[in-house]
Short mmCIF file of C-alpha atoms in Angstrom, two decimals:
data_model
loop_
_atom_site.label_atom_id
_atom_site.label_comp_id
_atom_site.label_asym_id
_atom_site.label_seq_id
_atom_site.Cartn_x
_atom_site.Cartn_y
_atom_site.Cartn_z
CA UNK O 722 87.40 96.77 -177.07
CA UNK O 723 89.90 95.17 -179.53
CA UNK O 724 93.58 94.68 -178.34
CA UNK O 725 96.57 93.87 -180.56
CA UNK O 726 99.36 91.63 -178.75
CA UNK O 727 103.18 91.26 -180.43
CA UNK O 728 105.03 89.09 -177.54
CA UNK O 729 108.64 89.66 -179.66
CA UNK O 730 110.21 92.94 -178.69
CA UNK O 731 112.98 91.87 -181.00
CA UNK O 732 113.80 89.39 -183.61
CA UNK O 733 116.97 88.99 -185.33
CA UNK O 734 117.66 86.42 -188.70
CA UNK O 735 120.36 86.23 -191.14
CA UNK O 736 120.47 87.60 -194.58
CA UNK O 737 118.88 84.94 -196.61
CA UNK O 738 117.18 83.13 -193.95
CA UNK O 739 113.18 82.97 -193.03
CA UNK O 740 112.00 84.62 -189.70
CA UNK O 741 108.29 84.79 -188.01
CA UNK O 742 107.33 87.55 -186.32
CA UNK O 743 103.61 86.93 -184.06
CA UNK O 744 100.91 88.66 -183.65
CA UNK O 745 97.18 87.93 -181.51
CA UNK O 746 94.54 89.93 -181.27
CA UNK O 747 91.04 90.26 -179.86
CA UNK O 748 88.04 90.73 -180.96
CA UNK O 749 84.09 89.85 -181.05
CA UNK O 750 83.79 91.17 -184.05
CA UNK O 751 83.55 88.59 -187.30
CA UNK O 752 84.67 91.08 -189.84
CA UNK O 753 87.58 93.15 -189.91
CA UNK O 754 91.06 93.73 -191.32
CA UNK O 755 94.89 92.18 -190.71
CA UNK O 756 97.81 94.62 -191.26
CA UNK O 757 101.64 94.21 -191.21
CA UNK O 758 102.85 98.05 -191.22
CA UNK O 759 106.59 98.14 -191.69
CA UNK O 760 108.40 101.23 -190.06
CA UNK O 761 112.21 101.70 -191.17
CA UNK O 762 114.04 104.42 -189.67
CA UNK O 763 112.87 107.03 -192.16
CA UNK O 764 110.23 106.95 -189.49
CA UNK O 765 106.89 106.21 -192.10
CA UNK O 766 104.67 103.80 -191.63
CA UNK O 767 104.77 101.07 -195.46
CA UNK O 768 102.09 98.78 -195.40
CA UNK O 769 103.76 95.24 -195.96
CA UNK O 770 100.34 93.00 -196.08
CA UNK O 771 96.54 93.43 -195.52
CA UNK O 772 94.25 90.31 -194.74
CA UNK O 773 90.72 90.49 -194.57
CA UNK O 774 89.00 88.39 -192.27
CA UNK O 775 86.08 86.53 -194.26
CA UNK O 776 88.92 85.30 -196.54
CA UNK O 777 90.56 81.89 -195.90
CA UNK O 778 93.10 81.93 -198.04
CA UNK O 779 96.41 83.47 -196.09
CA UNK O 780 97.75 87.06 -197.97
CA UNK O 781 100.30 86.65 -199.54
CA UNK O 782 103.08 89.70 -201.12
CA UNK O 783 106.04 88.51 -202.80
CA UNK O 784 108.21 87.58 -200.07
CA UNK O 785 105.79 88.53 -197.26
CA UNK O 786 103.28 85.96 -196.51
CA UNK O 787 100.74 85.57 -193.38
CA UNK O 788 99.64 82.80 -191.66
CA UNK O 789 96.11 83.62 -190.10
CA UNK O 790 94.30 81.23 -187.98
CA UNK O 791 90.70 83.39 -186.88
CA UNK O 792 89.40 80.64 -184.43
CA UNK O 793 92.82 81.34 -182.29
CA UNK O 794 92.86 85.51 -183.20
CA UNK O 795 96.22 84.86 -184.40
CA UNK O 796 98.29 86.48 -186.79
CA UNK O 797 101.54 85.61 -187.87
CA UNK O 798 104.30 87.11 -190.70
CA UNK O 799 106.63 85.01 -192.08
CA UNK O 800 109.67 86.81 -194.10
CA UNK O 801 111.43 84.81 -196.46
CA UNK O 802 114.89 85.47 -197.96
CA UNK O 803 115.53 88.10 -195.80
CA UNK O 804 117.19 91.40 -196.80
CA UNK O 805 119.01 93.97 -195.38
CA UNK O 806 116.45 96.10 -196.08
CA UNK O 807 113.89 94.42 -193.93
CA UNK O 808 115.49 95.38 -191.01
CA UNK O 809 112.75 98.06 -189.31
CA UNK O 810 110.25 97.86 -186.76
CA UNK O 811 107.34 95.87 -187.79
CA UNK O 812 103.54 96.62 -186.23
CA UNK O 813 100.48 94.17 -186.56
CA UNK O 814 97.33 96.74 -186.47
CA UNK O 815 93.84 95.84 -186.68
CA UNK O 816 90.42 97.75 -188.29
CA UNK O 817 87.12 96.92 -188.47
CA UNK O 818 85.82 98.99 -191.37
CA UNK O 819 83.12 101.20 -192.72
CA UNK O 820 82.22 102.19 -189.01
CA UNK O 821 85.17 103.52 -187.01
CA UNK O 822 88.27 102.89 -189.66
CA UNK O 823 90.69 103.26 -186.94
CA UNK O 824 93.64 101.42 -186.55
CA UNK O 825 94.59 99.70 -183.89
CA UNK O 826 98.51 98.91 -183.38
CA UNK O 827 100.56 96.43 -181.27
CA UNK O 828 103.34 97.69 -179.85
CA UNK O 829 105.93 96.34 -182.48
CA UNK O 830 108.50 93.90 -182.65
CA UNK O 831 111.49 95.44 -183.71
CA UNK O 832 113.65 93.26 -186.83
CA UNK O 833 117.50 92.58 -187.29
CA UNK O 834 118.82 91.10 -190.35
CA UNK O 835 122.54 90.15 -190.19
CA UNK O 836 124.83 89.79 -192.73
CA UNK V 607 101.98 111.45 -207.26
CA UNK V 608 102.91 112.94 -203.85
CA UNK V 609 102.25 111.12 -200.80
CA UNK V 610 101.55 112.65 -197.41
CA UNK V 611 103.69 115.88 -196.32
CA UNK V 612 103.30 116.73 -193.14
CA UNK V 613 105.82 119.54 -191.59
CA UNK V 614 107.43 120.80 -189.45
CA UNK V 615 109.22 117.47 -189.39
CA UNK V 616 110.98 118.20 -185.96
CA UNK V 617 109.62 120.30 -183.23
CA UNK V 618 111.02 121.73 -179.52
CA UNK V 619 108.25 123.31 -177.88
CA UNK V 620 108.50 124.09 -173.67
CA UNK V 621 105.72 122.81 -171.17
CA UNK V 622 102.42 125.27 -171.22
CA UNK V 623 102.93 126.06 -174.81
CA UNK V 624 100.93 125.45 -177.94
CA UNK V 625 101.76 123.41 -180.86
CA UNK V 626 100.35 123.23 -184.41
CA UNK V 627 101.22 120.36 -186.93
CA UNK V 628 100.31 120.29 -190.69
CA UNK V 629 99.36 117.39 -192.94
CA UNK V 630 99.08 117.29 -196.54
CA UNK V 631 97.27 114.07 -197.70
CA UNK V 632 97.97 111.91 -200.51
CA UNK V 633 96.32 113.26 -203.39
CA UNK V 634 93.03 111.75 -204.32
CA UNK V 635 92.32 111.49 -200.54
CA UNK V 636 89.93 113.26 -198.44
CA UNK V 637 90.09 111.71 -195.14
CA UNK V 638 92.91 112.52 -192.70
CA UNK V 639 93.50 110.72 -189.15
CA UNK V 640 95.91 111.47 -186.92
CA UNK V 641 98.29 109.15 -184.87
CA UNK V 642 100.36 110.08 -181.36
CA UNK V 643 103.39 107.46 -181.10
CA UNK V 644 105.12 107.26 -178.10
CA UNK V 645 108.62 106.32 -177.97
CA UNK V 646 108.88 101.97 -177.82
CA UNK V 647 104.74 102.33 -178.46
CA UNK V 648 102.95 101.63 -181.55
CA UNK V 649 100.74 104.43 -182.97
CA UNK V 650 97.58 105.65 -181.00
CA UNK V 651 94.74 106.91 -182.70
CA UNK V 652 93.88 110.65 -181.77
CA UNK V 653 90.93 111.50 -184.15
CA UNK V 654 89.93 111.71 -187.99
CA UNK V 655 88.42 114.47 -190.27
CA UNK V 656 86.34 114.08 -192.97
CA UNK V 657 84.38 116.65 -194.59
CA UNK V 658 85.82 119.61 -192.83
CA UNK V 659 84.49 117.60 -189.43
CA UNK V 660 85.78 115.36 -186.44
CA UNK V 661 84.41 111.80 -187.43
CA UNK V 662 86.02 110.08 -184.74
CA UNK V 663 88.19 110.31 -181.52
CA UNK V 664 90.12 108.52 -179.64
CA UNK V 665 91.07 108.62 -176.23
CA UNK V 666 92.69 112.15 -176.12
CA UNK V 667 91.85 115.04 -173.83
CA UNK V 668 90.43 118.35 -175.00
CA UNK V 669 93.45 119.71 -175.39
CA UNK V 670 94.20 117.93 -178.65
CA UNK V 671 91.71 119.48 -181.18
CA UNK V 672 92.38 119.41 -185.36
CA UNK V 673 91.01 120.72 -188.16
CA UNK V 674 90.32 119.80 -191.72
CA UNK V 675 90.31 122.66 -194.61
CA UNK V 676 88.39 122.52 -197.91
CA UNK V 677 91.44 121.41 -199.51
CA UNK V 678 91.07 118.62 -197.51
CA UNK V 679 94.78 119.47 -195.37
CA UNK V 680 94.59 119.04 -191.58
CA UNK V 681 96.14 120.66 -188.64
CA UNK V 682 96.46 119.16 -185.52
CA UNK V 683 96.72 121.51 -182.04
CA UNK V 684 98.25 120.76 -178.80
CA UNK V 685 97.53 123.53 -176.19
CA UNK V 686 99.03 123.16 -172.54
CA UNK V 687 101.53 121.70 -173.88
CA UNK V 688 103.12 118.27 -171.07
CA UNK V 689 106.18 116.78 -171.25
CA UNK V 690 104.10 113.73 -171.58
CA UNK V 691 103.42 115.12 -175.01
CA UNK V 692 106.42 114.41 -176.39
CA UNK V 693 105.81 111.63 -179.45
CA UNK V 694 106.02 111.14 -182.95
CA UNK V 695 102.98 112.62 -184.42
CA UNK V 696 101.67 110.73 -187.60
CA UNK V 697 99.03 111.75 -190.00
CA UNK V 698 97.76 108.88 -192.67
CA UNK V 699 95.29 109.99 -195.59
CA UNK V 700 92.57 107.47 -197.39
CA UNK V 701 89.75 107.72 -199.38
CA UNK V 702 86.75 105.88 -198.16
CA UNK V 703 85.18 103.55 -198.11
CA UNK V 704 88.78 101.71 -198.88
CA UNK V 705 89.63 103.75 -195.74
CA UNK V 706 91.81 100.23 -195.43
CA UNK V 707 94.25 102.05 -198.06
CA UNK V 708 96.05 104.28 -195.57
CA UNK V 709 98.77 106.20 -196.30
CA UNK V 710 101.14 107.21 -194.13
CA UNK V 711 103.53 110.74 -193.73
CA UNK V 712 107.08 110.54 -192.06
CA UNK V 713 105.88 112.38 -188.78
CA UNK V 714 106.62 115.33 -186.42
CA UNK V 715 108.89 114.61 -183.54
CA UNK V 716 107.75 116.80 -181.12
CA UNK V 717 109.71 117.64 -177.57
CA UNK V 718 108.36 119.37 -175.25
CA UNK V 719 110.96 120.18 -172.08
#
């Protein structure tokens, strides 16, 4: 069974400033997708990034980039100029598609940004 | 283009009871799953419709059951209600086979005392 791992209960980073939130997984499977979900207080689930796993190049979404290393199951989400608006919980989730489509969620690391 | 409504948005209900929660999906969608979140927990997946059937379930008892109408909206039921229960409820919408495209409602917080 697949298992989604975020080690960061909470992260904190100033306005303006980069931050790296973690994320492993596991798997025996060789294809399947990478989320970032972001969940702000409103209380729904945005998705922030997708990576699919037969492609090497690292996602990347405006200021939202991953860094995704497959031999180590890792999966890592790097914020840059931080807003104010960024501050939310943030879930890493995995899927292996066309055959069960369900996601699987960490239990979410939960972001600060400062003034 | 409206995304996923679900309603009631907040919920009391007392152990023992029975609980009903609507979804809405995105339109252009036709596949519905539904999510229990616990509080400090990421979401669990409880089962998906598509086609007016259960395509998948998780690891829920019998007493969580759902349906799917021809309009392609989605109830989920609680009976025997536990204070265990108590979660954020989430339903997400896609269309396959980019079942990858999920989106997301706002929930029902549901409290069962």
């Amino acid at each position: 069974a697949q298992t989604v791992t975020q080690s960061q209960p909470e992260m904190s980073v100033q306005e303006a400033e980069t931050v790296t939130l973690s994320c492993t997984y596991d798997t025996s499977e060789n294809n399947y997708y990478l989320f970032w979900y972001k969940q702000p207080p409103s209380r729904q689930m945005i998705l922030v990034i997708r990576q699919e796993a037969y492609k090497q190049q690292n996602a990347t979404e405006n200021r939202f980039s991953v860094n995704f290393q497959k031999a180590a199951k890792s999966f890592s989400l790097k914020i840059s100029d931080s807003q104010l608006g960024d501050t939310a919980m943030y879930f890493c989730a995995f899927m292996k598609p066309y055959n069960t489509d369900k996601l699987i969620f960490g239990t979410g690391t939960r972001l600060q940004v400062f003034p | 283009d409206a995304g996923v409504t679900q309603s009631p948005t907040h919920l009391i209900k007392t152990r023992g009871q029975q609980v009903t929660l609507r979804c809405s999906p995105k339109s252009g969608h036709d596949t519905v799953s539904w999510y229990q979140q616990a509080l400090g927990q990421g979401p669990q997946f409880i089962f998906q419709y598509y086609e007016e059937e259960e395509r998948q379930r998780g690891n829920f008892p019998d007493r969580f059951s759902g349906h799917q109408f021809p309009n392609y909206s989605s109830e989920l039921n609680v009976n025997a209600l536990l204070l265990g229960d108590s979660a954020l409820y989430l339903c997400a919408s896609s269309r396959p086979p980019e079942n990858y495209g999920y989106t997301f409602g706002s929930g029902t917080r549901l409290t069962v005392v």
